Amino acid sequence: MHAHDGELSAAVARAQEGDEAAFAVAYRLVQPGLLGYLRGLVGDDAEDVASDAWLEIARDLGRFKGDGAGFRGWTATIARHRALDHLRRQKVRPRASALESDVLDLPGPNSTHDQALESISTESALELIGGLPRDQAEAVLLRVVVGLDGPAAARVLGKRPGAVRTAAYRGLKRLAQQLGGAGVTDDGPRTLGESK
Amino acid sequence: MGEQQNGGGTSGRRRAHPDGLVLGHVSGRASGPNVALDDAALEALLSAAVLRGHRADAEGEQRAVAAFRAARAAGAHRARTRRRDDWRPREPRRLALSVKTTLSLFVASLALGGVAVAAIGSSGTSDAPDGGDKVRPTPSAGASGRPAADPSAALPGATAGKPGHPSTAQDAEAKCRAYDQVEGSGKALDSTAWQRLVTLAGGEDKVAAYCAEQLARAAKTVPTKKADEGAATGNGQGPSGKNASGEGAGEGAGAGAGEGESAGEGAGKPDKAEKKD
């Protein structure tokens, strides 16, 4: 599933035996995806939320059972709970900015398709994903950014695997439309605004 | 891979969708014609875009490691695993699945078992007492309109409602035909079926004569073993065939008896017709 799962499995196992260097390795392997997921959930507060999540992860590491892939799911669950707490405190919707602003960030309509895809920035990607309905955005992030498989993502979200798979599919389809619509000029009436 | 798909319904789930056009565009560029790679290409793109912006934060890592040390010192790492902490491969799910599978297998076996028991019951009642009944083991006809050829009458009630089972007459015929072939060749005649045939014939030495009589009678009344209804009516015995279907429809023994009377001598046909029901 994920390129570093074997390495992560070993690091987690050693960390659970008390090896703090191994814990640092696990942190480095997991944090990028976790932070990307949290950015999609809470935007600019992602780093604070991630910090809270890691305190809990460090504290409860002994409780965890599983391999590297399981560790990604477990940590994503913890991070998600922290993010939802955060959002509850803030009383704001987890959705990122409106899609209209994304259009401005994307390459202009005259660029080619390839350029549109290659030049997409982290911010643009996250805002595009954040522009999806919440369930689709989370499903896409867990799958694409965190690197979870369908059942693991479903467990993180507390939903049935089929529902999560459908949400991820729809989200990716919508993103494909948006990315494609941004770069292809002769693509008929479809535009970013409509595909939203 | 500069080629672009037009996505016009080449294959796969995506293509079935009108939006497949754009997606095909995206993926065609990134990953060739394989639809399965559409998602992969897009996912790789998004993943790379999101993760590219990540910068290592030594501070966050140090905080996390410090928390790890503190928890280790406090003995927090010996805490009990809760259900939500167990991310080992999905044993519970597999177990649930297997329980479901087991249950459905069990139900299926019950159903099949019921069919088997019913079949046993029907063969037991129609085989044994129907001894020399060559032509019609049907209960209602046996009760009343039975021709003289049926000395050992079947029990009307016992065999009621079991159409579809081969008549004893056919059994006898079949055994007789087989008997011709296996006679004198080893232990085949020791089997229960042969013993029954011998009993029917009234002795081992009378089997040949019994069979000759059975086969002759069969040849007279039924042109072929596998006579269907068409053959039955073609034999000039239409009325009895109709009666037989009426009985086959599951009427009670009394009604069947009346019809049997009217059927008269066309005894062989109703049986065949009923079998087809």
Short mmCIF file of N, CA, C and O in Angstrom, two decimals, chain B residues 99-154:
data_model
loop_
_atom_site.label_atom_id
_atom_site.label_comp_id
_atom_site.label_asym_id
_atom_site.label_seq_id
_atom_site.Cartn_x
_atom_site.Cartn_y
_atom_site.Cartn_z
N VAL B 99 -18.90 -16.35 9.81
CA VAL B 99 -20.13 -16.70 10.52
C VAL B 99 -21.32 -16.62 9.58
O VAL B 99 -22.17 -17.51 9.52
N LYS B 100 -21.33 -15.57 8.80
CA LYS B 100 -22.43 -15.41 7.85
C LYS B 100 -22.44 -16.58 6.85
O LYS B 100 -23.47 -17.16 6.56
N THR B 101 -21.25 -16.88 6.37
CA THR B 101 -21.16 -17.96 5.40
C THR B 101 -21.63 -19.27 6.01
O THR B 101 -22.40 -20.02 5.41
N THR B 102 -21.17 -19.52 7.22
CA THR B 102 -21.55 -20.75 7.88
C THR B 102 -23.05 -20.83 8.05
O THR B 102 -23.68 -21.88 7.81
N LEU B 103 -23.63 -19.72 8.42
CA LEU B 103 -25.07 -19.70 8.66
C LEU B 103 -25.82 -20.02 7.37
O LEU B 103 -26.75 -20.84 7.36
N SER B 104 -25.40 -19.40 6.28
CA SER B 104 -26.14 -19.64 5.04
C SER B 104 -25.93 -21.08 4.57
O SER B 104 -26.86 -21.70 4.03
N LEU B 105 -24.74 -21.60 4.78
CA LEU B 105 -24.53 -23.00 4.42
C LEU B 105 -25.43 -23.90 5.24
O LEU B 105 -26.00 -24.88 4.73
N PHE B 106 -25.57 -23.54 6.52
CA PHE B 106 -26.41 -24.34 7.40
C PHE B 106 -27.85 -24.32 6.91
O PHE B 106 -28.51 -25.36 6.80
N VAL B 107 -28.34 -23.13 6.58
CA VAL B 107 -29.71 -23.02 6.10
C VAL B 107 -29.89 -23.81 4.81
O VAL B 107 -30.87 -24.55 4.63
N ALA B 108 -28.91 -23.69 3.94
CA ALA B 108 -29.01 -24.42 2.67
C ALA B 108 -29.04 -25.92 2.92
O ALA B 108 -29.82 -26.66 2.29
N SER B 109 -28.24 -26.37 3.87
CA SER B 109 -28.22 -27.81 4.14
C SER B 109 -29.56 -28.27 4.71
O SER B 109 -30.03 -29.36 4.42
N LEU B 110 -30.17 -27.41 5.51
CA LEU B 110 -31.50 -27.76 6.03
C LEU B 110 -32.48 -27.93 4.89
O LEU B 110 -33.25 -28.90 4.83
N ALA B 111 -32.46 -26.98 3.97
CA ALA B 111 -33.40 -27.05 2.85
C ALA B 111 -33.17 -28.31 2.03
O ALA B 111 -34.11 -29.05 1.71
N LEU B 112 -31.91 -28.54 1.70
CA LEU B 112 -31.61 -29.72 0.89
C LEU B 112 -31.96 -30.99 1.65
O LEU B 112 -32.46 -31.96 1.08
N GLY B 113 -31.69 -30.98 2.94
CA GLY B 113 -32.02 -32.14 3.75
C GLY B 113 -33.51 -32.43 3.72
O GLY B 113 -33.94 -33.57 3.62
N GLY B 114 -34.31 -31.36 3.78
CA GLY B 114 -35.75 -31.54 3.72
C GLY B 114 -36.18 -32.19 2.42
O GLY B 114 -36.98 -33.12 2.40
N VAL B 115 -35.60 -31.74 1.33
CA VAL B 115 -35.92 -32.33 0.04
C VAL B 115 -35.56 -33.81 0.03
O VAL B 115 -36.33 -34.66 -0.42
N ALA B 116 -34.39 -34.09 0.57
CA ALA B 116 -33.94 -35.48 0.58
C ALA B 116 -34.89 -36.36 1.39
O ALA B 116 -35.26 -37.45 0.96
N VAL B 117 -35.30 -35.85 2.54
CA VAL B 117 -36.20 -36.63 3.38
C VAL B 117 -37.51 -36.86 2.66
O VAL B 117 -38.07 -37.97 2.65
N ALA B 118 -38.01 -35.82 2.00
CA ALA B 118 -39.26 -35.98 1.27
C ALA B 118 -39.11 -37.03 0.18
O ALA B 118 -40.00 -37.87 -0.02
N ALA B 119 -37.99 -37.01 -0.50
CA ALA B 119 -37.78 -38.00 -1.56
C ALA B 119 -37.75 -39.40 -1.00
O ALA B 119 -38.35 -40.32 -1.55
N ILE B 120 -37.09 -39.55 0.14
CA ILE B 120 -37.02 -40.87 0.76
C ILE B 120 -38.43 -41.36 1.08
O ILE B 120 -38.83 -42.48 0.80
N GLY B 121 -39.23 -40.44 1.64
CA GLY B 121 -40.58 -40.82 2.01
C GLY B 121 -41.38 -41.29 0.81
O GLY B 121 -42.05 -42.31 0.85
N SER B 122 -41.27 -40.57 -0.29
CA SER B 122 -42.10 -40.92 -1.44
C SER B 122 -41.66 -42.24 -2.05
O SER B 122 -42.48 -43.07 -2.43
N SER B 123 -40.37 -42.46 -2.11
CA SER B 123 -39.93 -43.72 -2.72
C SER B 123 -40.32 -44.89 -1.83
O SER B 123 -40.73 -45.93 -2.31
N GLY B 124 -40.25 -44.69 -0.55
CA GLY B 124 -40.59 -45.78 0.36
C GLY B 124 -42.03 -46.21 0.22
O GLY B 124 -42.34 -47.38 0.18
N THR B 125 -42.93 -45.25 0.10
CA THR B 125 -44.33 -45.61 0.08
C THR B 125 -44.77 -46.14 -1.26
O THR B 125 -45.65 -46.96 -1.33
N SER B 126 -44.20 -45.63 -2.32
CA SER B 126 -44.73 -46.07 -3.61
C SER B 126 -44.02 -47.33 -4.11
O SER B 126 -44.57 -48.04 -4.91
N ASP B 127 -42.84 -47.55 -3.63
CA ASP B 127 -42.12 -48.73 -4.12
C ASP B 127 -42.64 -50.02 -3.50
O ASP B 127 -43.04 -50.95 -4.19
N ALA B 128 -42.62 -50.01 -2.19
CA ALA B 128 -42.79 -51.28 -1.52
C ALA B 128 -44.14 -51.94 -1.76
O ALA B 128 -44.19 -53.06 -2.26
N PRO B 129 -45.24 -51.29 -1.46
CA PRO B 129 -46.50 -52.03 -1.51
C PRO B 129 -47.03 -52.19 -2.91
O PRO B 129 -47.97 -52.93 -3.12
N ASP B 130 -46.45 -51.52 -3.85
CA ASP B 130 -47.05 -51.49 -5.17
C ASP B 130 -46.67 -52.68 -6.04
O ASP B 130 -46.91 -52.67 -7.23
N GLY B 131 -46.08 -53.60 -5.40
CA GLY B 131 -45.62 -54.82 -6.02
C GLY B 131 -45.85 -54.98 -7.50
O GLY B 131 -45.11 -54.49 -8.33
N GLY B 132 -46.90 -55.68 -7.86
CA GLY B 132 -47.09 -56.01 -9.26
C GLY B 132 -47.79 -54.93 -10.05
O GLY B 132 -48.22 -55.19 -11.16
N ASP B 133 -47.92 -53.77 -9.46
CA ASP B 133 -48.64 -52.71 -10.16
C ASP B 133 -47.83 -52.24 -11.33
O ASP B 133 -46.98 -51.38 -11.24
N LYS B 134 -48.10 -52.79 -12.44
CA LYS B 134 -47.29 -52.46 -13.60
C LYS B 134 -47.64 -51.09 -14.16
O LYS B 134 -46.78 -50.37 -14.62
N VAL B 135 -48.89 -50.77 -14.14
CA VAL B 135 -49.29 -49.63 -14.94
C VAL B 135 -49.52 -48.37 -14.13
O VAL B 135 -49.17 -47.29 -14.59
N ARG B 136 -50.15 -48.43 -13.01
CA ARG B 136 -50.47 -47.15 -12.36
C ARG B 136 -50.45 -47.26 -10.84
O ARG B 136 -51.35 -47.82 -10.24
N PRO B 137 -49.48 -46.64 -10.27
CA PRO B 137 -49.42 -46.60 -8.82
C PRO B 137 -50.18 -45.40 -8.27
O PRO B 137 -50.14 -45.15 -7.09
N THR B 138 -50.80 -44.64 -9.09
CA THR B 138 -51.48 -43.45 -8.59
C THR B 138 -52.54 -43.84 -7.61
O THR B 138 -53.32 -44.78 -7.84
N PRO B 139 -52.62 -43.12 -6.52
CA PRO B 139 -53.46 -43.54 -5.39
C PRO B 139 -54.94 -43.60 -5.74
O PRO B 139 -55.60 -44.59 -5.48
N SER B 140 -55.43 -42.59 -6.38
CA SER B 140 -56.87 -42.55 -6.57
C SER B 140 -57.33 -43.66 -7.52
O SER B 140 -58.30 -44.34 -7.27
N ALA B 141 -56.60 -43.79 -8.59
CA ALA B 141 -56.99 -44.82 -9.53
C ALA B 141 -56.87 -46.20 -8.88
O ALA B 141 -57.71 -47.06 -9.06
N GLY B 142 -55.84 -46.35 -8.10
CA GLY B 142 -55.65 -47.63 -7.44
C GLY B 142 -56.80 -47.96 -6.52
O GLY B 142 -57.17 -49.11 -6.33
N ALA B 143 -57.40 -46.92 -5.97
CA ALA B 143 -58.47 -47.16 -5.02
C ALA B 143 -59.73 -47.67 -5.69
O ALA B 143 -60.47 -48.44 -5.10
N SER B 144 -59.97 -47.27 -6.90
CA SER B 144 -61.27 -47.63 -7.46
C SER B 144 -61.17 -48.28 -8.84
O SER B 144 -61.50 -49.43 -9.01
N GLY B 145 -60.71 -47.48 -9.79
CA GLY B 145 -60.83 -47.92 -11.18
C GLY B 145 -59.75 -48.90 -11.59
O GLY B 145 -59.44 -49.02 -12.75
N ARG B 146 -59.18 -49.53 -10.64
CA ARG B 146 -58.05 -50.38 -10.94
C ARG B 146 -58.47 -51.59 -11.77
O ARG B 146 -59.35 -52.34 -11.40
N PRO B 147 -57.81 -51.75 -12.85
CA PRO B 147 -58.09 -52.95 -13.65
C PRO B 147 -57.56 -54.20 -12.96
O PRO B 147 -56.83 -54.13 -11.98
N ALA B 148 -57.92 -55.29 -13.53
CA ALA B 148 -57.56 -56.55 -12.89
C ALA B 148 -56.07 -56.77 -12.86
O ALA B 148 -55.57 -57.58 -12.10
N ALA B 149 -55.38 -56.06 -13.69
CA ALA B 149 -53.93 -56.23 -13.73
C ALA B 149 -53.25 -55.72 -12.47
O ALA B 149 -52.06 -55.86 -12.32
N ASP B 150 -54.03 -55.11 -11.59
CA ASP B 150 -53.43 -54.54 -10.37
C ASP B 150 -53.90 -55.28 -9.14
O ASP B 150 -54.72 -54.78 -8.38
N PRO B 151 -53.41 -56.40 -8.93
CA PRO B 151 -53.90 -57.17 -7.78
C PRO B 151 -53.45 -56.56 -6.46
O PRO B 151 -54.22 -56.45 -5.52
N SER B 152 -52.23 -56.17 -6.39
CA SER B 152 -51.73 -55.65 -5.12
C SER B 152 -51.92 -54.15 -5.09
O SER B 152 -51.06 -53.38 -5.50
N ALA B 153 -53.09 -53.75 -4.62
CA ALA B 153 -53.45 -52.34 -4.69
C ALA B 153 -52.57 -51.51 -3.76
O ALA B 153 -52.23 -51.91 -2.67
N ALA B 154 -52.25 -50.35 -4.27
CA ALA B 154 -51.50 -49.42 -3.42
C ALA B 154 -52.42 -48.85 -2.37
O ALA B 154 -53.63 -48.81 -2.53
#
